[in-house]
Tab-separated table of C-alpha atoms and ligand atoms in Angstrom:
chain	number	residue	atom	x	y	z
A	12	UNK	CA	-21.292	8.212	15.297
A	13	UNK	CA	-20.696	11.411	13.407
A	14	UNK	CA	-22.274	12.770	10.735
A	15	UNK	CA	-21.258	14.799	7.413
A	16	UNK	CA	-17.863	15.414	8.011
A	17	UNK	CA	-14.832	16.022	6.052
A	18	UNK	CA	-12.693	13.888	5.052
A	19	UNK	CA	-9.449	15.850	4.397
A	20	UNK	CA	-7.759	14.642	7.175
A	21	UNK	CA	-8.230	10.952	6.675
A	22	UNK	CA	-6.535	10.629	3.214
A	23	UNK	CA	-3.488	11.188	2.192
A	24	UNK	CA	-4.543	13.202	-0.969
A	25	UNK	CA	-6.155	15.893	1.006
A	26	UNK	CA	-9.132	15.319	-0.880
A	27	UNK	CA	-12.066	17.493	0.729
A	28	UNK	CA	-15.029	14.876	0.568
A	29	UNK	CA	-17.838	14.115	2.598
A	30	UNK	CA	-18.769	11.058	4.576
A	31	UNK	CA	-22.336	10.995	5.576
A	32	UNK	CA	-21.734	9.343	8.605
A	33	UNK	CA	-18.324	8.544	10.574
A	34	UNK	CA	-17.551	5.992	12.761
A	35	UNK	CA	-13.782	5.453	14.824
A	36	UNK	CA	-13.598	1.728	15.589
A	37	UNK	CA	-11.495	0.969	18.791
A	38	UNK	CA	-13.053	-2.043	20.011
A	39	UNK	CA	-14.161	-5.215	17.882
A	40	UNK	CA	-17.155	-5.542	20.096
A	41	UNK	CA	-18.830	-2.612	18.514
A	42	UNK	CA	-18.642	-4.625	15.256
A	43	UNK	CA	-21.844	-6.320	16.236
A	44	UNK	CA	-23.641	-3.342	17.250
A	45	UNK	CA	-22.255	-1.442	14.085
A	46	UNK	CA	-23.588	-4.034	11.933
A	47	UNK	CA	-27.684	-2.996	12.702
A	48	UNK	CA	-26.917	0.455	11.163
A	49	UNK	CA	-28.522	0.574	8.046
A	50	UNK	CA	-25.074	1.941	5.874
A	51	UNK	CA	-22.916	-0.839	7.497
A	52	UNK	CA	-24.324	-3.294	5.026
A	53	UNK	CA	-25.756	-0.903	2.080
A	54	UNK	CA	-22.756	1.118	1.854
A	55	UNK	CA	-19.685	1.038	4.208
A	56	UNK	CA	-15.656	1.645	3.644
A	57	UNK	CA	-13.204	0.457	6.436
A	58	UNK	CA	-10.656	2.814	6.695
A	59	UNK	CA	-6.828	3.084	7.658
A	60	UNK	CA	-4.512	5.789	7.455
A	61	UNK	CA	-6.189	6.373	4.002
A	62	UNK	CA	-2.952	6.459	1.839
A	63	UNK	CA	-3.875	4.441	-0.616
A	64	UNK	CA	-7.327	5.646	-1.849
A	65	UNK	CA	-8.453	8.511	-4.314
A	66	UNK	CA	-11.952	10.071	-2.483
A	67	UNK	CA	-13.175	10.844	-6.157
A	68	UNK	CA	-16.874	12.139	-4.746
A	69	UNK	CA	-18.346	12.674	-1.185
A	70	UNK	CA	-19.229	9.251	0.370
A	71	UNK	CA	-23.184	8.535	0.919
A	72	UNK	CA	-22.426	5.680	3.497
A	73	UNK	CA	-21.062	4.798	6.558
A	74	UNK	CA	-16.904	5.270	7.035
A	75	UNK	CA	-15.371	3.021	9.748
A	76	UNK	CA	-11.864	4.033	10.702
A	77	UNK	CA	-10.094	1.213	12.300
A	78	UNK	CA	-8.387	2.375	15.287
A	79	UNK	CA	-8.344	-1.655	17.110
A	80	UNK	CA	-4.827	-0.970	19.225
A	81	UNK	CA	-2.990	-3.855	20.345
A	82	UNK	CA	0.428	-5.793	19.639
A	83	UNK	CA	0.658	-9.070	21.283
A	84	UNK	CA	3.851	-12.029	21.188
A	85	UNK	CA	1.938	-15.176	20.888
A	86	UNK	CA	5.005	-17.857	20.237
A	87	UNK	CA	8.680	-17.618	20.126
A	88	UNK	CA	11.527	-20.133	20.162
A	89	UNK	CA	15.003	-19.517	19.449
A	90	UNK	CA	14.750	-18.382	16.240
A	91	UNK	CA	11.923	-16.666	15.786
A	92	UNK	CA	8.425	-15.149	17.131
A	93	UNK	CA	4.855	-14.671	15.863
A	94	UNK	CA	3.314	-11.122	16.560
A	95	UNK	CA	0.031	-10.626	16.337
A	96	UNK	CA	-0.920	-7.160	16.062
A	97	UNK	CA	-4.195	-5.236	15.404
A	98	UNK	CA	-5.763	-3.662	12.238
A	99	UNK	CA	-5.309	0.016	14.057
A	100	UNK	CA	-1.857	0.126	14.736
A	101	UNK	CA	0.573	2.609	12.760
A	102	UNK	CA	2.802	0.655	10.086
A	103	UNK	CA	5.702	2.092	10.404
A	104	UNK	CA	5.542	2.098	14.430
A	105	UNK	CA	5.177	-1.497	14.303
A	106	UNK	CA	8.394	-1.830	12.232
A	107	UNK	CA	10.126	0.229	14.761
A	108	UNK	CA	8.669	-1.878	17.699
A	109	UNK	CA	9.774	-5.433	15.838
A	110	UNK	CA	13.011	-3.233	14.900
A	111	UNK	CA	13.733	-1.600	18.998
A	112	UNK	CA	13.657	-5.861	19.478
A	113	UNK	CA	16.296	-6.927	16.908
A	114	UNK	CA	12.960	-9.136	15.059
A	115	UNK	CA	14.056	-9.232	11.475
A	116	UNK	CA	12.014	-8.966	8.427
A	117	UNK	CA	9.796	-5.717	8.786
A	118	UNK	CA	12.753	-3.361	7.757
A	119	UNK	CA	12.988	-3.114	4.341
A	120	UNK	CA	9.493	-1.753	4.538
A	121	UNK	CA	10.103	0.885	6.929
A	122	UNK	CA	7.772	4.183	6.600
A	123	UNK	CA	4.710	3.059	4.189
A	124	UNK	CA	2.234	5.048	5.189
A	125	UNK	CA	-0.776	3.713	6.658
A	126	UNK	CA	-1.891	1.131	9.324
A	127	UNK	CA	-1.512	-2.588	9.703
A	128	UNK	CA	-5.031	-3.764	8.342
A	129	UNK	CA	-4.326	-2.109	4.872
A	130	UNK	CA	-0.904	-4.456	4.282
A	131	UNK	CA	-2.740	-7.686	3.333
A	132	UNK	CA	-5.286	-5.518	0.725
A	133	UNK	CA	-2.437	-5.107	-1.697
A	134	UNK	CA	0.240	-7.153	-0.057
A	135	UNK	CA	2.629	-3.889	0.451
A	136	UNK	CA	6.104	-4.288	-1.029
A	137	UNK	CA	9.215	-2.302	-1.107
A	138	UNK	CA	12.930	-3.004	-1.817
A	139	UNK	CA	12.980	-6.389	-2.274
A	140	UNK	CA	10.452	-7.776	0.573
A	141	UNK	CA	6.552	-8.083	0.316
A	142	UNK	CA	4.150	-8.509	3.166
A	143	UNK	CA	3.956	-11.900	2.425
A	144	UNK	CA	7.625	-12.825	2.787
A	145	UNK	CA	6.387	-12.628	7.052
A	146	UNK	CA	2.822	-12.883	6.821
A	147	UNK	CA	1.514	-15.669	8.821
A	148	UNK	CA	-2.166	-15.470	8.895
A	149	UNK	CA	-4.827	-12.880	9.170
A	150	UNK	CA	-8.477	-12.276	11.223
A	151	UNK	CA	-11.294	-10.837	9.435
A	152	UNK	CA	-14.771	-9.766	10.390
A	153	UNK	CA	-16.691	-11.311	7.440
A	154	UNK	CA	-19.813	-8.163	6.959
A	155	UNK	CA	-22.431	-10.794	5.779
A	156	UNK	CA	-22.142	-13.308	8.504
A	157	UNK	CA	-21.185	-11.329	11.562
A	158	UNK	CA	-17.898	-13.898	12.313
A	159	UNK	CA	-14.808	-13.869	12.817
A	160	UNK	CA	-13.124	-15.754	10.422
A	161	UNK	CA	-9.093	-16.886	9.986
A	162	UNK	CA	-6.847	-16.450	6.494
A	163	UNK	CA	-3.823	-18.516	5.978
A	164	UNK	CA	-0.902	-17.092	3.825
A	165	UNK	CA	-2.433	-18.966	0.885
A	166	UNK	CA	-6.027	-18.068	0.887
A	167	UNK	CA	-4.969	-14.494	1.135
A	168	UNK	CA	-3.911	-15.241	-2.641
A	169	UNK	CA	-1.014	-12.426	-2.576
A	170	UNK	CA	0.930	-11.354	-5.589
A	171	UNK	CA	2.578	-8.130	-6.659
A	172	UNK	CA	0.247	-5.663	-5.120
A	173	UNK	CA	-2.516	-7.972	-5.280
A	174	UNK	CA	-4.657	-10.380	-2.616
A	175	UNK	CA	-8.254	-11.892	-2.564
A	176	UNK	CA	-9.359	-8.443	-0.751
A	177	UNK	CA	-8.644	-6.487	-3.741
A	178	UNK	CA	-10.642	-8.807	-5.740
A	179	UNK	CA	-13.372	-11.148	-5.321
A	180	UNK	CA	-13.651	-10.463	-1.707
A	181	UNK	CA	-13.420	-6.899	-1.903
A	182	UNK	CA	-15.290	-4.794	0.444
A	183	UNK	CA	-16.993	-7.915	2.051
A	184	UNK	CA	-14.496	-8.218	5.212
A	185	UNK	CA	-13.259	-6.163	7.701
A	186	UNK	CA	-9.514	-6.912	8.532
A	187	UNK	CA	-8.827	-7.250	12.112
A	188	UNK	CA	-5.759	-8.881	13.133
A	189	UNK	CA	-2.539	-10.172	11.010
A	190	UNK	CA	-0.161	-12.137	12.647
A	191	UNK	CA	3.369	-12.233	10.731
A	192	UNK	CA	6.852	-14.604	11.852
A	193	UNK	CA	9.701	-12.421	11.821
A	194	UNK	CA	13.316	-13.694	12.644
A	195	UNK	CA	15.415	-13.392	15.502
A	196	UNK	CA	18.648	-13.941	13.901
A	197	UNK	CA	17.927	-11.840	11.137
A	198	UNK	CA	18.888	-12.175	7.082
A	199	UNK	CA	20.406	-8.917	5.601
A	200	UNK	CA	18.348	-8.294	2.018
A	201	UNK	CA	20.082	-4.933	0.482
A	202	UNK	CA	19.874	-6.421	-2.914
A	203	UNK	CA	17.743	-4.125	-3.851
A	204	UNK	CA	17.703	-1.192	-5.273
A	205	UNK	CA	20.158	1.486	-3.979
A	206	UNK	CA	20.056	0.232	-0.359
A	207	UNK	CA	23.828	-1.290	-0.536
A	208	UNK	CA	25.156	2.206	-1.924
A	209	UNK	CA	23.165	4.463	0.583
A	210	UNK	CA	24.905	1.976	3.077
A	211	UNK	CA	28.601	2.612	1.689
A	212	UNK	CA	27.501	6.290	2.445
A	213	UNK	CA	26.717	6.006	5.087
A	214	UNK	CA	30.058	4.241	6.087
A	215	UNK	CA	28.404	0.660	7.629
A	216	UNK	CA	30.188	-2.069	6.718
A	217	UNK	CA	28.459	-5.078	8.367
A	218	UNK	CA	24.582	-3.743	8.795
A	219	UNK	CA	22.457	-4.248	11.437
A	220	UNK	CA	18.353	-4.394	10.613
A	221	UNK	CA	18.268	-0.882	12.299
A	222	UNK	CA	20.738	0.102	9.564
A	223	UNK	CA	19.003	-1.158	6.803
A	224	UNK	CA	16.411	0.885	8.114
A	225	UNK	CA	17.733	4.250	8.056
A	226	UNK	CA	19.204	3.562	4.841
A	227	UNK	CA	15.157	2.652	3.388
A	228	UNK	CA	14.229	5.578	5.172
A	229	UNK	CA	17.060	7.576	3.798
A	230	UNK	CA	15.858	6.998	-0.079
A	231	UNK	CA	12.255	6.987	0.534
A	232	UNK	CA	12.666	10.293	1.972
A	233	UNK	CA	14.751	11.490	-0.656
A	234	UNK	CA	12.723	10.451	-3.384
A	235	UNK	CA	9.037	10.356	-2.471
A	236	UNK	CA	6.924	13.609	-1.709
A	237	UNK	CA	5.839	14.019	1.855
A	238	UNK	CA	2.213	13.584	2.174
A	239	UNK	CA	2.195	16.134	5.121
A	240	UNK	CA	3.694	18.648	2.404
A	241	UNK	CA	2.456	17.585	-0.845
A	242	UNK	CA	-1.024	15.245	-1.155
A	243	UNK	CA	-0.458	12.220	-3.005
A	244	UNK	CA	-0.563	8.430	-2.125
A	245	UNK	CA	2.206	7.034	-3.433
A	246	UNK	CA	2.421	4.939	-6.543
A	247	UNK	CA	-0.236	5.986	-8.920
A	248	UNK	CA	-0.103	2.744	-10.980
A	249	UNK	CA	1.363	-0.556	-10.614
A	250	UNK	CA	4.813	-1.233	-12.626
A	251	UNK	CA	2.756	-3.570	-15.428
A	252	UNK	CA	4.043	-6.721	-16.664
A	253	UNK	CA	4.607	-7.364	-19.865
A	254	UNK	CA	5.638	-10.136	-22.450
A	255	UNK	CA	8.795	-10.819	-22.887
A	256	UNK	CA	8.053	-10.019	-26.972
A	257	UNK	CA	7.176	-6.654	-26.540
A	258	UNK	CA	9.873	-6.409	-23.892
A	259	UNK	CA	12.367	-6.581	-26.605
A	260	UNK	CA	10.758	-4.963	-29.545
A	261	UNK	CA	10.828	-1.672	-27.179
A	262	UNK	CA	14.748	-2.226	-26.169
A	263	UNK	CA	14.991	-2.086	-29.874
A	264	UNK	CA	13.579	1.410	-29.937
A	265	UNK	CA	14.230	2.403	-26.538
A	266	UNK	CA	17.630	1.124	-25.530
A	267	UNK	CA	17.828	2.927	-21.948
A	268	UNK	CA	14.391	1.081	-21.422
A	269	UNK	CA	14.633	-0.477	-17.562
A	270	UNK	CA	13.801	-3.977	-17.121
A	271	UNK	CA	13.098	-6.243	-14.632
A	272	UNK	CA	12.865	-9.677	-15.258
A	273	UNK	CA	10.040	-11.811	-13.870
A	274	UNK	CA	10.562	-15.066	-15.292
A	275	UNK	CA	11.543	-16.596	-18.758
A	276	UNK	CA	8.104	-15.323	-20.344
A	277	UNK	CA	7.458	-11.836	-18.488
A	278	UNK	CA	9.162	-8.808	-17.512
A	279	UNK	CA	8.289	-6.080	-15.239
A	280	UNK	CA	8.836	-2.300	-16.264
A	281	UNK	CA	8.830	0.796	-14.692
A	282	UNK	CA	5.735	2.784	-15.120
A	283	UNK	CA	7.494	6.064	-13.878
A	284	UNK	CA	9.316	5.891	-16.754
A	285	UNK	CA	6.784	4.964	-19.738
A	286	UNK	CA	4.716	8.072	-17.918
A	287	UNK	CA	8.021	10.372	-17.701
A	288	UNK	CA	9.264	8.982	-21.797
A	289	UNK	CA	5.209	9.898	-22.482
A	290	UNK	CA	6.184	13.232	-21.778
A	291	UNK	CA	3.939	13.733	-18.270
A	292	UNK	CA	6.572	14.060	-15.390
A	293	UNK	CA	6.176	17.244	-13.531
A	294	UNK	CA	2.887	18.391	-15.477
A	295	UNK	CA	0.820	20.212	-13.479
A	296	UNK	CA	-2.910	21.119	-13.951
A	297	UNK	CA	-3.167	24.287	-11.375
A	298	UNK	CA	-4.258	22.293	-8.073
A	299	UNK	CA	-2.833	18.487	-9.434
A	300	UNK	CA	-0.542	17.294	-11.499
A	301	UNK	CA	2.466	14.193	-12.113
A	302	UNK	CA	5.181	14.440	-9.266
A	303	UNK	CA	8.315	16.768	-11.026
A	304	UNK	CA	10.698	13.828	-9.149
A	305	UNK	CA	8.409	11.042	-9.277
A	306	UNK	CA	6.407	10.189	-12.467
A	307	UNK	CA	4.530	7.556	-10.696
A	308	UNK	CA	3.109	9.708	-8.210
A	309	UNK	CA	0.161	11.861	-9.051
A	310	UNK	CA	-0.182	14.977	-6.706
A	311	UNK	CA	-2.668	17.680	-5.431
A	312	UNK	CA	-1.329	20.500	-4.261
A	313	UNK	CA	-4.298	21.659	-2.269
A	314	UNK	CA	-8.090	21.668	-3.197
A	315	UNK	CA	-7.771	19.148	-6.067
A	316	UNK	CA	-11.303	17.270	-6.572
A	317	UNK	CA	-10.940	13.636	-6.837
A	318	UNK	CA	-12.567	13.609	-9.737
A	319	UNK	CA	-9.752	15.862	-11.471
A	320	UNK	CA	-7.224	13.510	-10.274
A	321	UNK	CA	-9.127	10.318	-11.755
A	322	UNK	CA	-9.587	12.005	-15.301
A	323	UNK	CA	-5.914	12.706	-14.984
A	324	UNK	CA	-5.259	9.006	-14.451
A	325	UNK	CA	-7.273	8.127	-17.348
A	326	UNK	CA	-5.489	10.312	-19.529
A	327	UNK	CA	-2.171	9.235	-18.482
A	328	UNK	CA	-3.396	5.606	-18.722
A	329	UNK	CA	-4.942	5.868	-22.598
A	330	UNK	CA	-1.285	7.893	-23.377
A	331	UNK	CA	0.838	5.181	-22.445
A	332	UNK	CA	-1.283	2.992	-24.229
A	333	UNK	CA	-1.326	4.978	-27.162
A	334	UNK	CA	2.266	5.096	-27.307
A	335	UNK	CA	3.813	1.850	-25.910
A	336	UNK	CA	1.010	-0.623	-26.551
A	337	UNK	CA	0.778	-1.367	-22.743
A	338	UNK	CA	-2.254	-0.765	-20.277
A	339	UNK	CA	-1.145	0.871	-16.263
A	340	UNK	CA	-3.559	-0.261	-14.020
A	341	UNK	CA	-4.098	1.927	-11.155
A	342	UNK	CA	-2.595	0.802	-7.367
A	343	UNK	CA	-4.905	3.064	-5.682
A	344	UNK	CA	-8.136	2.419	-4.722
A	345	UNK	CA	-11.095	4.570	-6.508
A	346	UNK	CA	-13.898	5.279	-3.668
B	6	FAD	P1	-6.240	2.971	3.257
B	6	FAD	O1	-5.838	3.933	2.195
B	6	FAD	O2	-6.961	3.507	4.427
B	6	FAD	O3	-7.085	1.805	2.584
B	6	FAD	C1	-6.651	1.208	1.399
B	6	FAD	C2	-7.687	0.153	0.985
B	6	FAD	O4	-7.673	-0.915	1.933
B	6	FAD	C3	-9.110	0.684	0.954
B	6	FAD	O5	-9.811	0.050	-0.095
B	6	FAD	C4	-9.674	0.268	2.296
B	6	FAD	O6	-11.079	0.105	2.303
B	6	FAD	C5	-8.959	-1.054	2.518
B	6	FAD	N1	-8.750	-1.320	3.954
B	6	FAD	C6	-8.099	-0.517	4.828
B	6	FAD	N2	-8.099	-1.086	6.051
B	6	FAD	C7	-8.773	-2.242	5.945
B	6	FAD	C8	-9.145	-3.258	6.876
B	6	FAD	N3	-8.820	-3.207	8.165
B	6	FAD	N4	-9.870	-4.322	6.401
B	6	FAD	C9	-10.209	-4.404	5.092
B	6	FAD	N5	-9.903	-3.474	4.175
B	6	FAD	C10	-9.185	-2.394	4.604
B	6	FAD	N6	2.493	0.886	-0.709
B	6	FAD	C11	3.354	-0.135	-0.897
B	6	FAD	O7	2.953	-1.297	-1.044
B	6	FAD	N7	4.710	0.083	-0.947
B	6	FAD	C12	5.233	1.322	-0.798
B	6	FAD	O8	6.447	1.484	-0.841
B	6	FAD	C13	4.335	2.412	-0.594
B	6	FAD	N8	4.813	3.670	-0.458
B	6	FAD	C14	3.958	4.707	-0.280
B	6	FAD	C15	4.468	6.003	-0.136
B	6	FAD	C16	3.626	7.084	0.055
B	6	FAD	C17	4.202	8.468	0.210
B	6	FAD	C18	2.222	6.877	0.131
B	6	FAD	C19	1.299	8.029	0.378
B	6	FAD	C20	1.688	5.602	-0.026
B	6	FAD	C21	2.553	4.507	-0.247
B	6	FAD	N9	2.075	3.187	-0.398
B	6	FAD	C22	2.943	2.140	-0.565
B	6	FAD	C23	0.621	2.930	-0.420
B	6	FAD	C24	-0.006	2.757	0.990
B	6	FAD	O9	0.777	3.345	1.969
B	6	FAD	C25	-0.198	1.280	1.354
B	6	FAD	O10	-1.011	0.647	0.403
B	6	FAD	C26	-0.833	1.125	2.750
B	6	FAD	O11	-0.882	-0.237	3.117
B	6	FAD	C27	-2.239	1.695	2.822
B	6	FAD	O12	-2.626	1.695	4.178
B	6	FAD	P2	-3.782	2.617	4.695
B	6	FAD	O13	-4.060	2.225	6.100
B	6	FAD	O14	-3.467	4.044	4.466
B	6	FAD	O15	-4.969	2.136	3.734
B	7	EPU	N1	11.943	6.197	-13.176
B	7	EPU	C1	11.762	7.054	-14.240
B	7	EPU	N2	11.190	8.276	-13.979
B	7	EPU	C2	10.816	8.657	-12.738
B	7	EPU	C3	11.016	7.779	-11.652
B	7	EPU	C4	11.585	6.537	-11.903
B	7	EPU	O1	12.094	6.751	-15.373
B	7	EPU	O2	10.277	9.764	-12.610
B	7	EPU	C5	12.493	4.857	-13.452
B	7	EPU	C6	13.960	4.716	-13.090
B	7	EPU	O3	14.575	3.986	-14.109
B	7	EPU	C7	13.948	3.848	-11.855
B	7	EPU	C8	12.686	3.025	-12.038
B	7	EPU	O4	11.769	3.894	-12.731
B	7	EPU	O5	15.084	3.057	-11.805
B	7	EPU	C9	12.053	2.559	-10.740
B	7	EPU	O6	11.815	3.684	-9.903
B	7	EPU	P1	11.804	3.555	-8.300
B	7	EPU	O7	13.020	2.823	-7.845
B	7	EPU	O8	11.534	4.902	-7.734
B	7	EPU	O9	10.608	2.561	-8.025
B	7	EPU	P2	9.125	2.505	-8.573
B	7	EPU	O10	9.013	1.380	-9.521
B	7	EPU	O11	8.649	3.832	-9.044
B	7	EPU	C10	8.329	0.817	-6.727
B	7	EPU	C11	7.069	0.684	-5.922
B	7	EPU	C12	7.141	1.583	-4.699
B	7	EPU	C13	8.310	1.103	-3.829
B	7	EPU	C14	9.608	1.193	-4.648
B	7	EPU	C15	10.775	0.564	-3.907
B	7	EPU	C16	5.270	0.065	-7.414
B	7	EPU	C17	4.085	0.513	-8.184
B	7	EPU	N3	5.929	1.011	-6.732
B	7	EPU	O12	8.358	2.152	-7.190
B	7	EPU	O13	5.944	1.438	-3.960
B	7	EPU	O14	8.424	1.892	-2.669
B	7	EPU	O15	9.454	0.481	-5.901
B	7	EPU	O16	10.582	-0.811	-3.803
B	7	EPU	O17	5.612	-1.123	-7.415
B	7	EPU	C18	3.734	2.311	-3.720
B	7	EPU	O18	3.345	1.162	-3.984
B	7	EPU	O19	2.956	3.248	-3.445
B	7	EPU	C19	5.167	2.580	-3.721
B	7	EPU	C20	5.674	3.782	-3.476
């Protein structure tokens, strides 16, 4: 157990706050011995790679990081297998182990920051596949009865960066295990987005999963700011969805207005580019600011408070309102 230390290195933001005390997690055994300490129920946070949360003061509690190591085959036949892998491991080193094995389904989220325990919270997704799309089931430490306890795919309740962690059960469980079925004679997806293109440039004409891959890798890198470089945690906001109605009364104004549609009463939009049309892309503030590439991505670059970065938010968040009649709601996690 440590006590009053910084922070900075355990969030993507490079926000300098305080945890009162600090605690790495590598085996689940010290759960039970964990939970006598006072913080562990009165105020705890289970970390990951912390690239998804905005520190906005110094935290009076207990911070757990979850380091649990550990990736394990558990079934297979001829057509697919069932991993089960541990809260601590790297994300993205995962996807390279399933990818080193020709599993399919991991690669078109290749490089999201973070670690495995973090995936179910908001059900990551990028170009074209979600979490769920593999997800098989999930282990969780439930804080108020000290057991272990099992999530199917459908009690996780996952949507568009959304499960039952995020809401009703936030901050009462402590992931510890997900187990996903990936495919062993995998199905291309390069629908999305500019994956096909990057492909053509890159001069594949029948892709591997390895390919799709690099070519993920490829765009992300070319068009989201390094955390190492630049503090930020991705996607600010959620893209918000929005009735179909309004949808069209803003085409009307706004003809180069992207749209993607959800079903035959919704539609999503891009909130990078209500923020960017609002006139905040590549503001900064001294320290922080909106991402000059990105509008989605809010950014300190170096000694931001959290704080700063939250009133930021808020202003972007009552803009957009102001001028599109839509409310953002933030991806990221306020601590
Ligand atoms: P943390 O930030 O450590 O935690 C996030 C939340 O989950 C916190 O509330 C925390 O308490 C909770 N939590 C963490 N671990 C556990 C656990 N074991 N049990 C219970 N609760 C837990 N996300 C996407 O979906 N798609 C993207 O394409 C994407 N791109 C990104 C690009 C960049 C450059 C960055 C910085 C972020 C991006 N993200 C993206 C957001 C982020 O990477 C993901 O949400 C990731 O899953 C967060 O993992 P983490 O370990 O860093 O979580
Ligand atoms: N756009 C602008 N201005 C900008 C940037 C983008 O107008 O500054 C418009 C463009 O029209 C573009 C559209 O927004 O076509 C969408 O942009 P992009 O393809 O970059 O995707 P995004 O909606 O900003 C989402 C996810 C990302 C995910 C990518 C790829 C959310 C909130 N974000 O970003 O996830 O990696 O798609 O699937 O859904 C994250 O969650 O942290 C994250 C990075």
């Amino acid at each position: 157990m440590k006590e009053n230390i910084s922070l900075k290195a355990y969030n993507t933001f490079g926000i300098d706050a305080r945890a009162k005390f600090f605690f790495e997690l590598k085996k689940r055994e010290e759960l039970s011995s964990l939970a006598h300490f006072n913080s562990f129920h009165d105020k705890s946070l289970i970390l990951g790679g912390g690239s998804n949360i905005l520190l906005c003061k110094d935290f009076d509690g207990l911070v757990i990081l979850n380091s649990l190591k550990g990736i394990e085959l558990i079934k297979e036949d001829e057509n697919e297998v069932y991993l089960k892998v541990a809260a601590g491991e790297v994300w993205h080193d995962l996807v390279s182990y399933t990818i080193a094995r020709s599993w399919g389904g991991l690669e078109n989220l290749s490089l999201i920051p973070g670690r495995v325990g973090a995936s179910p919270m908001q059900n990551i997704g990028a170009y074209g596949v979600e979490l769920k799309d593999v997800f098989y089931e999930l282990e969780a430490w439930d804080k108020e009865t000290e057991q272990v306890v099992v999530f199917n795919k459908e009690q996780c309740q996952f949507a568009y960066r959304e499960s039952i962690f995020k809401k009703e059960l936030r901050g009462k469980h402590i992931i510890l295990s997900i187990s996903l079925v990936l495919s062993k004679k995998p199905k291309i997806n390069i629908e999305y987005g500019a994956i096909a293109e990057t492909l053509k440039l890159m001069k594949v004409e029948n892709p591997t999963i390895k390919d799709v891959s690099d070519a993920v890798i490829a765009i992300r890198s070319s068009k989201l700011p390094n955390p190492k470089e630049i503090g930020n945690a991705g996607s600010f906001f959620k893209n918000p969805v929005v009735d179909l109605k309004l949808v069209k009364e803003l085409q009307g104004k706004y003809p180069s207005l992207p749209v993607y549609t959800v079903d035959e009463k919704c539609a999503k939009l891009p909130a990078a580019w209500l923020i960017e049309q609002a006139g905040w892309k590549g503001k900064s503030f001294g320290n922080y600011g909106v991402h000059k590439n990105q509008a989605l991505v809010l950014v300190n670059y170096g000694g931001a408070k959290g704080e700063d970065i939250k009133n930021l938010a808020h202003s972007i968040q009552a803009d957009v309102f102001s001028k599109f009649g839509i409310e953002i709601s933030p991806e990221v996690n306020f601590i």
